[in-house]
Each structure stands twice: as C-alpha cells, then as structure tokens.
XYZ file of C-alpha atoms in Angstrom:
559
model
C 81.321 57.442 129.606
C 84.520 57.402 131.220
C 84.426 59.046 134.622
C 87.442 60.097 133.986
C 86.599 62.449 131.164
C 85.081 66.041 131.777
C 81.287 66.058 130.652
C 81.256 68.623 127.325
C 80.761 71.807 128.084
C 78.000 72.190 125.206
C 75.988 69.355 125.989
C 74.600 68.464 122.429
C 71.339 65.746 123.113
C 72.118 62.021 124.304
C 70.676 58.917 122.761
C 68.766 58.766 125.831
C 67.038 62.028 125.771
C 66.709 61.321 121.297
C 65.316 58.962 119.167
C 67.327 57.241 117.036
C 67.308 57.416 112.817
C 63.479 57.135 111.577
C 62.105 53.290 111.916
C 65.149 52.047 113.880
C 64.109 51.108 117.320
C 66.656 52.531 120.071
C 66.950 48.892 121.516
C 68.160 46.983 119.097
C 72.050 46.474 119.733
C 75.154 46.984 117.621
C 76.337 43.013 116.567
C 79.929 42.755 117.017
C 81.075 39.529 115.005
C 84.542 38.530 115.602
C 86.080 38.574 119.491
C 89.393 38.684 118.671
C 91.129 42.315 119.618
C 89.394 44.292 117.334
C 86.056 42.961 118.305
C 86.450 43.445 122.016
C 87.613 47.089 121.459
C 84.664 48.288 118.670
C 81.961 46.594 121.424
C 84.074 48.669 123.928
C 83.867 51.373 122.189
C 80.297 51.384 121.099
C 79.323 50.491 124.778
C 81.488 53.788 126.399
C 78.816 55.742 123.962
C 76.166 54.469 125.761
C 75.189 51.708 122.857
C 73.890 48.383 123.773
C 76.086 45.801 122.216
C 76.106 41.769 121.280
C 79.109 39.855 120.309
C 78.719 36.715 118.909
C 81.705 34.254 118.254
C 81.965 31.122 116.167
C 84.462 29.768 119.032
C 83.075 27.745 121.602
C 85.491 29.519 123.723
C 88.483 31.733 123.492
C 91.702 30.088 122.536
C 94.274 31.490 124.908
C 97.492 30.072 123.741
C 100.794 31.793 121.698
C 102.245 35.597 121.898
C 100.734 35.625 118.180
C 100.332 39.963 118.134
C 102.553 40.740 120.256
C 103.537 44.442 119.493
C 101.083 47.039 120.985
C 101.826 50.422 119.583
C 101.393 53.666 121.704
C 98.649 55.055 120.313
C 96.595 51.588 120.387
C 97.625 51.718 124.422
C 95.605 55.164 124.372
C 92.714 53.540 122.943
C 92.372 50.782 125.493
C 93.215 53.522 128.071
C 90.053 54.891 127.512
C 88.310 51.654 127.638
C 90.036 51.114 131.519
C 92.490 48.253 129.950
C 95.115 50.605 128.452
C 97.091 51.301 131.764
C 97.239 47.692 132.623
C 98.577 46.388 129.190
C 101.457 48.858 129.569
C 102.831 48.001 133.055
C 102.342 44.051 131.893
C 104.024 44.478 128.736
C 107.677 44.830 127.792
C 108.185 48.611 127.025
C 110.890 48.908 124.398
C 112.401 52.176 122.691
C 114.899 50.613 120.635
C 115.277 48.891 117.015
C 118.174 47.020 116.190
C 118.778 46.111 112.210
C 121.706 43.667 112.443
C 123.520 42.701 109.312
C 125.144 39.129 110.052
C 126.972 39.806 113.262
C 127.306 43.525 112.867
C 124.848 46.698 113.411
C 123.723 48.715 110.354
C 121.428 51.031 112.236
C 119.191 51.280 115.512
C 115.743 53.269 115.556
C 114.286 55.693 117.987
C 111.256 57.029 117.943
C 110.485 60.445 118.161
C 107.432 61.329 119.861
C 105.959 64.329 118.592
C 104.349 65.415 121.911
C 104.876 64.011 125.393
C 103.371 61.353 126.125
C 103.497 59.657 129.034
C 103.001 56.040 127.594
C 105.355 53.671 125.733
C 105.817 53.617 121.863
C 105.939 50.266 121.828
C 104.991 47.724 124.373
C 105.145 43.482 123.973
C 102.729 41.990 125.256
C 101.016 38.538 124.022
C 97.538 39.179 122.357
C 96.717 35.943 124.498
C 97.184 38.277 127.667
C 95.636 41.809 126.013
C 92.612 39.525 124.955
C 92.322 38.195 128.757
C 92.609 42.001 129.971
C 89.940 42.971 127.511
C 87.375 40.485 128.270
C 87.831 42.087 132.170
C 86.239 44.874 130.738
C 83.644 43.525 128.404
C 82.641 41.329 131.592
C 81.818 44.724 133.592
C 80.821 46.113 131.218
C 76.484 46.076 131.870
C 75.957 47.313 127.566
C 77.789 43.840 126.627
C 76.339 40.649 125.469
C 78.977 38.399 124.300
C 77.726 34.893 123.101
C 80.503 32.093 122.174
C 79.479 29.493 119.811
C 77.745 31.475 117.599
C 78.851 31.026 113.920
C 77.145 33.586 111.527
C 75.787 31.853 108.676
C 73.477 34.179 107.019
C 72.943 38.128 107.282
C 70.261 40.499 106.029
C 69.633 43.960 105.706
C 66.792 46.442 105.336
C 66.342 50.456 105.947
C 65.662 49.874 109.563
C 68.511 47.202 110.251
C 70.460 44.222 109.639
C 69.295 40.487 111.102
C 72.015 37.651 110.951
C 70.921 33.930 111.396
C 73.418 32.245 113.699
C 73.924 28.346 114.325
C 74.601 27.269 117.554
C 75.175 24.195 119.902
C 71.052 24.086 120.370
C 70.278 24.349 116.414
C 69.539 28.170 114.836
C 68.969 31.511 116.744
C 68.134 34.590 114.846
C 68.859 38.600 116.305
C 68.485 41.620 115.103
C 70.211 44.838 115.233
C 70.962 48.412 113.736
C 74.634 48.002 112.513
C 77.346 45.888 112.259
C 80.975 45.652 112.730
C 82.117 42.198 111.230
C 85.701 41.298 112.542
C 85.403 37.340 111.640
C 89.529 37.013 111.174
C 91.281 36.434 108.564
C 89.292 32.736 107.690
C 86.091 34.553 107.263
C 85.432 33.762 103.531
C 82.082 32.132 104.199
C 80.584 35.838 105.888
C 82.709 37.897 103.196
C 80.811 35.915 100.696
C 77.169 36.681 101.909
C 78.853 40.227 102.111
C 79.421 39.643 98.849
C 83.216 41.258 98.724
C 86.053 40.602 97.576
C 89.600 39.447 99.080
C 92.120 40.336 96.605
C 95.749 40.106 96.776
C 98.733 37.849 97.082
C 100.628 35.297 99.530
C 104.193 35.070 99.739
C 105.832 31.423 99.659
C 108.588 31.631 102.397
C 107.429 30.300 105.539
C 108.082 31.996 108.845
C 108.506 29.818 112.063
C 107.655 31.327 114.877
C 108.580 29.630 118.551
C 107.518 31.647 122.096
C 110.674 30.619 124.136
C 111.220 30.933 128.147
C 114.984 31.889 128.438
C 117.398 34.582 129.716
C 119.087 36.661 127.215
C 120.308 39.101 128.658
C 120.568 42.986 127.130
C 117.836 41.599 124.644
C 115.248 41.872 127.295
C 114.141 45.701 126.335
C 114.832 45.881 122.391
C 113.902 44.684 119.277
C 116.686 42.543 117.180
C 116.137 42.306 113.320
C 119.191 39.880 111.958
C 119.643 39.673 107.785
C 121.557 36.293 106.921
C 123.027 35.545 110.566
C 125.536 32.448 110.515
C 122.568 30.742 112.529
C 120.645 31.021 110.122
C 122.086 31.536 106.676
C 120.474 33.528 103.434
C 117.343 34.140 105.443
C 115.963 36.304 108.511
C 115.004 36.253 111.813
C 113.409 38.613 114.440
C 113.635 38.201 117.993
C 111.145 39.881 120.452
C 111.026 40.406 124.187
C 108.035 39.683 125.656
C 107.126 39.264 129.726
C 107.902 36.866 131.867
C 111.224 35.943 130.259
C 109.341 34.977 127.154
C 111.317 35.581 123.712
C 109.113 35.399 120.259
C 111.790 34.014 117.764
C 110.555 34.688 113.923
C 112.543 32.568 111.576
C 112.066 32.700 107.496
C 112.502 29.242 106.608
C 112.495 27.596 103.444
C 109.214 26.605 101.435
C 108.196 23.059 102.347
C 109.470 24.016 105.878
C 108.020 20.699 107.867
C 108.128 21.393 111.495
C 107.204 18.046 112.948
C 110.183 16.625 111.003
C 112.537 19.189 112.450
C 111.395 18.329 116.057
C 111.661 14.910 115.330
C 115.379 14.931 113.915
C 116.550 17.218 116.890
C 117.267 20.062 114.295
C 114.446 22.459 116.071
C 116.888 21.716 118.870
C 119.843 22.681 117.268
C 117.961 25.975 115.586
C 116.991 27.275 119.129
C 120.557 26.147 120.853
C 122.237 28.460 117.645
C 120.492 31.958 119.216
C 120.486 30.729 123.379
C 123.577 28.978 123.655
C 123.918 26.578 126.531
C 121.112 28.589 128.613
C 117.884 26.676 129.566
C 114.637 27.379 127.948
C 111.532 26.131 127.573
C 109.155 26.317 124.313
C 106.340 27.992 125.341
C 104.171 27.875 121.929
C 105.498 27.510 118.079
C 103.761 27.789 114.837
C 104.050 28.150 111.424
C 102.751 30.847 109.037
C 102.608 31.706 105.409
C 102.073 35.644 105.241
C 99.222 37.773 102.739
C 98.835 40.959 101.247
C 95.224 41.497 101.208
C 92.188 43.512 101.372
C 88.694 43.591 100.788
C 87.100 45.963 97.565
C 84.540 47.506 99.990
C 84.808 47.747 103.858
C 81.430 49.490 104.119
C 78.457 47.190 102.788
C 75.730 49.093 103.333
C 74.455 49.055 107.776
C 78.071 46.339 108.170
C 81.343 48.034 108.433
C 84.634 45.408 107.916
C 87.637 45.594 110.386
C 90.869 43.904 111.595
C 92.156 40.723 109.647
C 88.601 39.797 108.080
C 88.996 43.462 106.242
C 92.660 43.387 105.460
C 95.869 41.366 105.841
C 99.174 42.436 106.199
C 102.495 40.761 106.967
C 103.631 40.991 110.492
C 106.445 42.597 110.076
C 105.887 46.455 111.025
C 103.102 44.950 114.082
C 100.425 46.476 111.429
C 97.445 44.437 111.839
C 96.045 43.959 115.330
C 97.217 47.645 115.792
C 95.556 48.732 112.335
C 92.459 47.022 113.366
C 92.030 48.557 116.706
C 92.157 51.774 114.569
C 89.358 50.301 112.580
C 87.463 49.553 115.726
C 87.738 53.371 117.020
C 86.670 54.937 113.662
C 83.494 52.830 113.002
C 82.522 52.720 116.905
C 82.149 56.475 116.839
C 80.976 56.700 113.198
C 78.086 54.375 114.133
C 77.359 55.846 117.566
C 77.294 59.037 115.718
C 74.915 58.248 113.147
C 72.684 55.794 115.817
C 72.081 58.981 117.538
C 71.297 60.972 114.673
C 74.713 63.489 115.262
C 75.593 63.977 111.473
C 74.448 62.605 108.213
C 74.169 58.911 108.739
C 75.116 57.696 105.402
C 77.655 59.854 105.229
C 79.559 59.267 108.263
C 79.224 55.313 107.913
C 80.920 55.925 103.924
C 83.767 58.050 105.202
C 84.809 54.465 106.851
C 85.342 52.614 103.736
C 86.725 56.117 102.553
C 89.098 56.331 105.674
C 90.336 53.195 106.240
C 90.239 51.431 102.763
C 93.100 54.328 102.636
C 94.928 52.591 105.847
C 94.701 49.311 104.716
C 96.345 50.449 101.363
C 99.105 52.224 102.945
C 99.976 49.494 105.443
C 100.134 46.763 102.140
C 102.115 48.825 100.508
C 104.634 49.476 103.569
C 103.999 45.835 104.696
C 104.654 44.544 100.887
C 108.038 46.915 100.160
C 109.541 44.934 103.481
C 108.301 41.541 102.312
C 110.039 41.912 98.943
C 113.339 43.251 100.749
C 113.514 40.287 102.773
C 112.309 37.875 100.205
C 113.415 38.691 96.797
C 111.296 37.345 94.069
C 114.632 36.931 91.531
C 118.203 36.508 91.629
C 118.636 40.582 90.578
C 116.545 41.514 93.562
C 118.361 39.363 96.218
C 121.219 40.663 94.845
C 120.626 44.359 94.797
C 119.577 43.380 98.834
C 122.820 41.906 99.954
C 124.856 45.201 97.899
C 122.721 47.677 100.089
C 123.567 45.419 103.242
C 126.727 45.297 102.451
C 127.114 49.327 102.026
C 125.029 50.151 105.048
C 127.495 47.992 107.037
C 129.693 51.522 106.359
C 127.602 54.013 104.536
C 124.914 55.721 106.841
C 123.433 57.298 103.779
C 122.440 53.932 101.994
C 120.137 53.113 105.727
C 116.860 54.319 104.329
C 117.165 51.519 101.402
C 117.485 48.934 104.456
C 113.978 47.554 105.041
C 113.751 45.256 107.944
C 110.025 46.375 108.868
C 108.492 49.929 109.265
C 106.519 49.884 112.869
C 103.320 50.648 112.767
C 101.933 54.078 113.190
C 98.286 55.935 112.802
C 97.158 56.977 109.414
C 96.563 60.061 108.229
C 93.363 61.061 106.419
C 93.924 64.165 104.839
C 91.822 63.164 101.926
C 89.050 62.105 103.984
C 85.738 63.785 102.793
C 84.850 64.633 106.651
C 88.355 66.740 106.932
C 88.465 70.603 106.169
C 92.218 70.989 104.143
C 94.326 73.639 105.522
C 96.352 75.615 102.865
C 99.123 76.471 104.789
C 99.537 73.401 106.312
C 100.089 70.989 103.388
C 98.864 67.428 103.814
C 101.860 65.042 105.307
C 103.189 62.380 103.353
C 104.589 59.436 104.465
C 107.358 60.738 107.563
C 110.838 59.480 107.935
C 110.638 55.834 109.928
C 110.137 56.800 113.438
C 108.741 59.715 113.104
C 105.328 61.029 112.690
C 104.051 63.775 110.511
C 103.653 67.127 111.480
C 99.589 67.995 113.449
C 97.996 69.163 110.474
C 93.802 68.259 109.354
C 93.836 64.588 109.138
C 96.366 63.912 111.656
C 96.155 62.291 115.124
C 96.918 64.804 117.599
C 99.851 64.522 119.768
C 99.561 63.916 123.647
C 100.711 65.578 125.993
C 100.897 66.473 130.548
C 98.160 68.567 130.702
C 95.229 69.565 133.340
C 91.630 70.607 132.852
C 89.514 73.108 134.451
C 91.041 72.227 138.379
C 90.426 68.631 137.395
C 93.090 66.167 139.086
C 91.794 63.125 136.930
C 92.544 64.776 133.753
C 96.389 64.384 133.184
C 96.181 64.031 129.415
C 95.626 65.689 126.492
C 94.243 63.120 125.153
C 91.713 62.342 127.716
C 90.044 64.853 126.419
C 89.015 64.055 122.947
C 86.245 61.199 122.984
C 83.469 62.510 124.461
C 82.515 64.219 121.069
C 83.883 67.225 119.586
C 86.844 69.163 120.940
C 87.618 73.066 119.656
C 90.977 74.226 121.248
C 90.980 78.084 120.991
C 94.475 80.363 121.437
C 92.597 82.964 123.157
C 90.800 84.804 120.124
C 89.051 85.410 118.073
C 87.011 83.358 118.654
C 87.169 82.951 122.465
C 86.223 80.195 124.281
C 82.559 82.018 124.842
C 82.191 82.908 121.333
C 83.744 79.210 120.246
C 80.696 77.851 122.210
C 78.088 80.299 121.127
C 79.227 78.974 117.253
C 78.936 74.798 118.243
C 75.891 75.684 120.424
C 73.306 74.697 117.455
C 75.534 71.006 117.103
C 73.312 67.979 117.636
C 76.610 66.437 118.711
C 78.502 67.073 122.491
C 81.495 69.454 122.632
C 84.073 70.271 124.738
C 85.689 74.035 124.042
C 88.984 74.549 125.832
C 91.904 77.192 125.848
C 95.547 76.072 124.558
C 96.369 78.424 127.374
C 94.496 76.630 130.074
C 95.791 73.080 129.628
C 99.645 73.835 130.340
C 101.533 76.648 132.325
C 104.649 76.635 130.341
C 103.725 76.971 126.797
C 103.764 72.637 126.167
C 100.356 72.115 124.787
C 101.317 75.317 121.896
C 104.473 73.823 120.783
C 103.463 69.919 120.642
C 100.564 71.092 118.216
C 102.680 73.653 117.034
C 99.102 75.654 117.077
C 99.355 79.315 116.033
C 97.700 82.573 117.405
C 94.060 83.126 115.994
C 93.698 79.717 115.329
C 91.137 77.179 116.517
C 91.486 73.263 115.867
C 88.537 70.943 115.703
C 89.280 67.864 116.481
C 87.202 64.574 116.300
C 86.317 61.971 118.540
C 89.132 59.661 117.606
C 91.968 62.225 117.807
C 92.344 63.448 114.308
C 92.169 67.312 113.295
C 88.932 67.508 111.875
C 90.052 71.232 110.826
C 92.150 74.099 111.657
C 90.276 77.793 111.661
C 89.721 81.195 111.770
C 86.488 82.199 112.477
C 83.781 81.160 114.184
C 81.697 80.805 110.612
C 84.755 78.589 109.428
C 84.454 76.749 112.366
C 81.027 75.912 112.574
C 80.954 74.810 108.821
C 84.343 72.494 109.525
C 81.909 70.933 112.096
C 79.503 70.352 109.911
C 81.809 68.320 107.276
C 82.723 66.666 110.512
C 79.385 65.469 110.724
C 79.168 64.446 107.245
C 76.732 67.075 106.197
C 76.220 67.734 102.819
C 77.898 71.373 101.514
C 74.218 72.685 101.434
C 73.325 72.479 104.828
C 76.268 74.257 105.821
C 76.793 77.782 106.709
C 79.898 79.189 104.696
C-alpha cells in the first residue's frame, strides 16, 4: 500500500494472513490484457492491494507516438496519484480552467468549472497519452507484483470455478497461464477476444472524418485554454478544436468531409494551406497527424463470468467531452478493488464482481448518450437538423439563455451510481441527475466524494481528503452518535480494513463539513474508490450499509 496512506484503524484480515475463495490458489495472478492506460492503471491498482499481477500485450512493444488522449480529468489525476504517477502527470501537463465555444469569429460562451470541494489538483490537465503511458510504465517497472509481457496476443481463454487460463501466441510459438480473474482492456480492435467472450459490440459510426495534426507552434493566449470554433472562415460549415498541450505542442481537430484523403492534401500543399489558416505566418512543425472516423459503442455484458471488460475494448465514445481514456481509468479503479475484494474473500464474490457490469454498463451508457447528443449537434444527420444548429448559434451569439442548447462537447466527469445494488439510498438526499455542465452533483450515496486540505491524526503526509479512502472502508463520524469508538466497535466484525475518522478532526475551520455538506448525527460510508457507499444514523444502519457494500445478500445482514 501506499506509504503515504494511514494503515486502517480496524485492521480487517490481509490476503496474506487469509486464504483466498475455496479452490483458488493465492498465487495465481490477476491477467491484465490490454497495456494501454487503462491496463497499466487496473494492474496498478490490483498490485497497491497486494495482488500479484501479469500483463500481457499483443504489441511487440509500446507505440509511443501522437497526443491521441490528451485530456486528463481531475479526478483521473487522483487515481494515478495514488499509484505515485498522479503528481507527475500534473506538473507535465498543460493545466487549463477555461472553455471557449466560439461561433465563427465571435464568443458564445466560456466554461468554468466549479469544484465542489477544494482540491488542490487541476480539473483538467493536457498531456499526451504517449507521455502518461511512459510515466505509467515507471511505475509498473518498480513495481515488484508486475509481470508485463509484450508480444503476447490472446487467442483463446477459458474458465472454470477456480479460474480462468488464456492461451497466448508469441514470437517462440504458444504459452499458456493461468490466473484467478481478468480485466480484458484489448482496445477498441479487440473483436477477435470479444468474440471468444462471446459479447456483443453494438452501436453506430458516424461518417464525418476528423483530422487530427499535433503541431509545434506559438500561439499565444491559446497556450492555457480550450478553443471550440463552429463554422470558422478557415474552415467553413464544419468544426474544429484546438488543444494546448506541453512543449508548445497544439492538437488541431478538424471535421472534414467524408472521403477526406490526407495523403492527397499533403501532396497538393492544401494541408499547408489548412494549418497556415489557424498559425498565420508563425513557424511550426507537425509533430504527428491522423485520421479518425468516431463510434458510439458498447458491449451487452462487461462482466463475463471471472473477466471484467474496460476502456475502449468495453465501450467507445467520441472524443469530444475527453470521455474514454478518462472513463476507462474509472473502469480500472472499480474492478481493481471489486476483484481484490472478492480475491480476498471481503464481501460476496459474485456479487461484488456483478455490481461492475451493473456500475459501469451505467457509465458507458451515460457517456454515449452525452458523447452522441454532441456528435449530432456538430454533425447533423438532415438538412432540418443543421438548420435548427446554425438558428441556436446564431441566437447564442446574443441570447445567454439559448447557451445550454449549444453543444460543443460536455467534459468528462465521474459517474454516479445511485442505482448501484452495493449503494444504501438516502431519502432525504435524492439521487442527482445529470448537473449543469461544469458542475458536479451534490455528495449524496453514489457520488464521488469531494477533496479537500485536510490532515490526519498528526500525520504530515496526509494532506488530502482523498488520501484517505483506498485502503478499504472509510466511516466519517460528526461526533455522535455513533462516535468514533462506537463507529469502530460496529465495523469491528468486517472481514474488510477500515479507517473511522471525525469530520471534526480532518479540518480546523469547518472545510471538510461544508464540502460534503455532511450534517450532525450523520455518518458516511464511503468505498474504496471514493463513492458514498451510504449515509447513516446508527451504528445498526451502518453496519448493514457495510454489508451491501460488500455485496452481501439482505439475509446476512443485520437490520
């Protein structure tokens, strides 16, 4: 674990000192498949719960080239903080706190966003995945739980009650392992291993085109925001999206037309004249280019049976709102802690690994859906539609109440599982729909907890709230009842660690009550990724809100 993080104060029993679920032996490893992003953080993740993990990689190596994701969204920086990468992707990256929507030549709105706590990290930092990748594979290096193997393409995969075995090829012919769970994050092109899955990939692609060029240039007051132009004279009827990035790097999105052919465009000098249209007479210097074609999709099941799905092989979205790499390092934290959970026998096993699909299959449909709305504002599929576009554009230009209707891409942001079967509902705190853009809903069950300046028990390390939640369970009592003593006694009987604090005890001036917006008699569970597992009452309450937590079935627990 992260030395950083206190030990819990009720210790629960380690999958050292525990065997693991009957028949599976403890030293068969978690296979990671996939070492893209997501991969890197779910082995990561496993590995900071003490679990031995193997990645394995059809890649001979990794290909380190293009800013491709680019946008790394606070709460994805907290994630890699506690994986020792976090820190350094946020002083390399760009940090950016402004959205400009641009309507020709002319502003129709910018965006802020409103942190709902205080948190000492960037809502938004661009950096190239390239880079994030090469920062993350510092860690899996050091990292002594780690395996990773390049060059090994999956080709089949079995399961029984004790495990799961996958037959890999390899330079040297076939090689066969074993081990207790999976976590396939294959990419997007992974039909072949969602086949022997056996699930589905449903959904559409859109037609336009989007090139996308990584220039070296100096632009001036464009270096810390993001610019989002409808129809600019440069280029006309369509969109494009500029992005800083570091080291005077710009990622230029353009829509193009369909049958876009970029060779011929470099050829006739017109990728030239495209590029001369946003820098004017400045030097620059193409650092990568591509060209995409953009999906909708997801997978009908992301849990098949011991193999949870994650990142692009479980769901793809259009880029515009920076929801995939950062959905898919959410994936990563809710199955790494799921699994580690269930390896060590802390809950109902096939419980906890269901409440994935549950939990995230819920994600992936909200980030289509928000992903989709944007794709159909900047691409209308009829002449109606791209008409009705340029009559809101033209009426935000003076009407700040027509803004909302303006879709240029809603940023990413964590979801929300208030439905999830492992969250206790809280009457009087309804559950959040979607918040304005910007903004996230109000802590409630289901919700990721804000972060905040805080200290620990005389602790100089501790500077976060946050640092505090992913160790295992984490009750934060106002004082009583229960008190922290009484809190304790209650989780004592929990297979699981737990870490009982006082809202009182974590800030001297009333912060960490008013960024939760916690009330007096109240204690909040909260989970090992963040979320409110439950807001309470009384220690019985709290002990059976634990229990759900665990994915225990009503029977087993105590109210």
């Amino acid at each position: 674990m992260d030395s950083n993080v206190p030990r819990a104060r009720v210790p629960g029993r380690s999958g050292t000192d525990r065997p693991g679920p009957a028949g599976t032996p403890r030293e068969d490893p978690v296979l990671v498949i996939g070492a893209g992003p997501v991969g890197q953080t779910a082995a990561l993740l496993l590995a900071r719960w003490g679990v031995p993990v193997v990645v394995l990689d059809a890649r001979a190596q990794r290909d380190l080239v293009g800013s491709k994701a680019l946008v790394q969204q606070r709460d994805v920086i907290d994630v890699w903080c506690a994986v020792g990468a976090g820190d350094r992707i946020a002083a390399e990256g760009v940090t950016w706190t402004i959205g400009r929507t641009m309507f020709r030549e002319r502003e129709i709105f910018a965006t802020r966003w409103i942190d709902r706590g205080a948190s000492p990290l960037p809502a938004f930092v661009n950096i190239s995945q390239t880079r994030t990748e090469d920062l993350l594979d510092e860690r899996l290096a050091a990292n002594p739980f780690i395996d990773v193997r390049w060059g090994h393409e999956v080709v089949d995969l079995r399961q029984d009650g004790t495990g799961i075995v996958v037959v890999c090829r390899t330079g040297d012919g076939v090689t066969t392992l074993r081990g207790s769970h999976a976590v396939a994050c294959a990419g997007s092109r992974g039909d072949a291993l969602r086949r022997i899955l056996g699930v589905g990939f449903d959904g559409e692609s859109f037609t336009d085109p989007f090139l996308i060029c990584d220039i070296r240039t100096d632009l001036g007051d464009w270096a810390r925001e993001r610019r989002f132009y409808f129809d600019p004279e440069w280029n006309p009827g369509r969109q494009v999206l500029v992005h800083p990035c570091p080291d005077s790097v710009y990622r230029i999105d353009w829509q193009v037309a369909p049958g876009y052919d970029l060779a011929q465009e470099e050829a006739s000098g017109a990728l030239e004249r495209r590029i001369r249209r946003i820098v004017g007479e400045r030097d620059y210097e193409i650092v990568w280019k591509s060209v995409y074609r953009f999906h909708a999709r997801c997978a009908n099941r992301l849990r098949v049976g011991r193999v949870l799905l994650a990142g692009d092989f479980a769901h793809l979205v259009s880029p515009f709102g920076a929801r995939g790499m950062n959905s898919g390092v959410q994936d990563a934290e809710n199955a790494a802690w799921k699994i580690a959970f269930a390896r060590n026998g802390w809950g109902d096993a096939e419980s906890l690994l269901e409440s994935y699909h549950d939990e995230r299959i819920a994600a992936a449909a909200e980030n289509i859906a928000v992903s989709t709305a944007t794709m159909d504002f900047l691409v209308p599929r009829d002449e109606a539609a791209a008409a009705h576009r340029l009559a809101v554009l033209e009426r935000a230009l003076e009407d700040p109440s027509v803004h909302p209707l303006v879709d240029s891409g809603r940023l990413a942001e964590p979801f929300w599982y208030h439905g999830s079967p492992l969250v206790t509902p809280d009457p009087t705190r309804p559950a959040p729909t979607r918040p304005p853009k910007g903004e996230y809903p109000a802590p409630a069950p289901g919700v990721l907890v804000p972060d905040f300046p805080c200290t620990a028990w005389g602790r100089p390390q501790i500077t976060r709230f946050r640092q505090l939640i992913r160790d295992g369970l984490l009750a934060v009592v106002t004082g009583g009842p229960p008190t922290v003593p009484e809190a304790t006694d209650a989780l004592s009987s929990l297979p699981v660690p737990v870490t009982v604090v006082d809202i009182d005890a974590l800030t001297v001036d009333g912060l960490a009550r008013r960024c939760l917006g916690i009330r007096d008699g109240e204690t909040w569970l909260v989970r090992p990724d963040g979320h409110v597992a439950a807001v309470t009452t009384s220690p019985a309450a709290l002990i059976d809100a634990a229990h759900r937590t665990l994915g225990l079935p009503a029977e087993a627990r105590t109210v």
